[in-house]
mmCIF file of C-alpha atoms in Angstrom:
data_model
loop_
_atom_site.group_PDB
_atom_site.id
_atom_site.type_symbol
_atom_site.label_atom_id
_atom_site.label_comp_id
_atom_site.label_asym_id
_atom_site.label_seq_id
_atom_site.Cartn_x
_atom_site.Cartn_y
_atom_site.Cartn_z
ATOM 1 C CA UNK A 227 15.122 1.705 -1.053
ATOM 2 C CA UNK A 228 13.537 5.417 -0.993
ATOM 3 C CA UNK A 229 10.241 5.959 0.365
ATOM 4 C CA UNK A 230 8.747 5.240 -2.805
ATOM 5 C CA UNK A 231 9.741 2.052 -3.552
ATOM 6 C CA UNK A 232 9.350 0.633 0.015
ATOM 7 C CA UNK A 233 5.528 1.221 -0.757
ATOM 8 C CA UNK A 234 5.178 0.601 -3.504
ATOM 9 C CA UNK A 235 6.843 -2.128 -2.323
ATOM 10 C CA UNK A 236 4.624 -3.170 0.291
ATOM 11 C CA UNK A 237 1.308 -2.734 -2.034
ATOM 12 C CA UNK A 238 2.372 -5.261 -4.197
ATOM 13 C CA UNK A 239 3.065 -7.498 -1.014
ATOM 14 C CA UNK A 240 -0.487 -6.470 0.660
ATOM 15 C CA UNK A 241 -2.648 -6.975 -3.396
ATOM 16 C CA UNK A 242 -0.419 -10.100 -3.496
ATOM 17 C CA UNK A 243 -1.442 -11.449 -0.524
ATOM 18 C CA UNK A 244 -5.526 -10.635 -0.048
ATOM 19 C CA UNK A 245 -5.068 -12.213 -3.698
ATOM 20 C CA UNK A 246 -3.905 -15.280 -2.189
ATOM 21 C CA UNK A 247 -6.374 -15.120 0.549
ATOM 22 C CA UNK A 248 -9.269 -15.480 -1.351
ATOM 23 C CA UNK A 249 -8.150 -17.955 -3.691
ATOM 24 C CA UNK A 250 -7.099 -20.188 -0.706
ATOM 25 C CA UNK A 251 -10.454 -20.484 0.256
ATOM 26 C CA UNK A 252 -9.432 -20.753 4.141
ATOM 27 C CA UNK A 253 -11.623 -18.221 5.631
ATOM 28 C CA UNK A 254 -14.749 -18.782 4.297
ATOM 29 C CA UNK A 255 -16.895 -15.783 6.171
ATOM 30 C CA UNK A 256 -14.325 -13.266 4.228
ATOM 31 C CA UNK A 257 -13.807 -11.565 1.470
ATOM 32 C CA UNK A 258 -9.433 -10.743 0.929
ATOM 33 C CA UNK A 259 -10.999 -8.767 -1.465
ATOM 34 C CA UNK A 260 -12.041 -5.603 0.387
ATOM 35 C CA UNK A 261 -7.894 -5.233 1.667
ATOM 36 C CA UNK A 262 -7.010 -5.604 -1.770
ATOM 37 C CA UNK A 263 -9.453 -2.616 -3.085
ATOM 38 C CA UNK A 264 -8.366 0.020 1.292
ATOM 39 C CA UNK A 265 -4.522 -0.389 -1.207
ATOM 40 C CA UNK A 266 -5.546 0.530 -4.492
ATOM 41 C CA UNK A 267 -7.889 3.063 -2.960
ATOM 42 C CA UNK A 268 -5.316 4.609 -0.673
ATOM 43 C CA UNK A 269 -2.915 4.844 -3.760
ATOM 44 C CA UNK A 270 -5.731 6.252 -6.034
ATOM 45 C CA UNK A 271 -6.126 9.243 -2.591
ATOM 46 C CA UNK A 272 -2.588 9.968 -2.156
ATOM 47 C CA UNK A 273 -2.201 10.771 -5.685
ATOM 48 C CA UNK A 274 -5.123 14.073 -5.760
ATOM 49 C CA UNK A 275 -4.316 14.374 -1.613
ATOM 50 C CA UNK A 276 -0.320 13.726 -2.130
ATOM 51 C CA UNK A 277 -1.396 12.046 2.047
ATOM 52 C CA UNK A 278 -0.340 8.442 2.541
ATOM 53 C CA UNK A 279 -0.128 6.494 5.922
ATOM 54 C CA UNK A 280 2.784 4.272 4.722
ATOM 55 C CA UNK A 281 5.105 7.029 3.438
ATOM 56 C CA UNK A 282 4.527 8.463 6.652
ATOM 57 C CA UNK A 283 5.786 5.175 9.032
ATOM 58 C CA UNK A 284 8.606 4.539 6.221
ATOM 59 C CA UNK A 285 9.140 8.119 7.330
ATOM 60 C CA UNK A 286 9.445 7.473 10.806
ATOM 61 C CA UNK A 287 11.486 4.208 10.698
ATOM 62 C CA UNK A 288 14.235 5.184 8.474
ATOM 63 C CA UNK A 289 13.954 5.532 5.135
ATOM 64 C CA UNK A 290 14.908 8.437 3.154
ATOM 65 C CA UNK A 291 12.881 10.996 0.491
ATOM 66 C CA UNK A 292 13.492 9.869 -2.994
ATOM 67 C CA UNK A 293 16.400 12.255 -4.484
ATOM 68 C CA UNK A 294 14.815 12.313 -8.462
ATOM 69 C CA UNK A 295 12.648 15.060 -8.284
ATOM 70 C CA UNK A 296 13.820 17.690 -6.639
ATOM 71 C CA UNK A 297 15.093 20.992 -7.860
ATOM 72 C CA UNK A 298 17.685 22.894 -7.135
#
């Protein structure tokens, strides 16, 4: 799995989990939609800045960079 795929998978899991937790009414004082906003904001800002904390973590763990956009 590449870093790009891992970041997309992690973002999807966090978004689905926050929506499920928000609808479960298990934690009435906490709004889990803020987690959804945080994930979306990080994806948005990384498109412009190139800084993605999750990608740095996945790279440190040993995931490989995607070779699809490498030019010779």
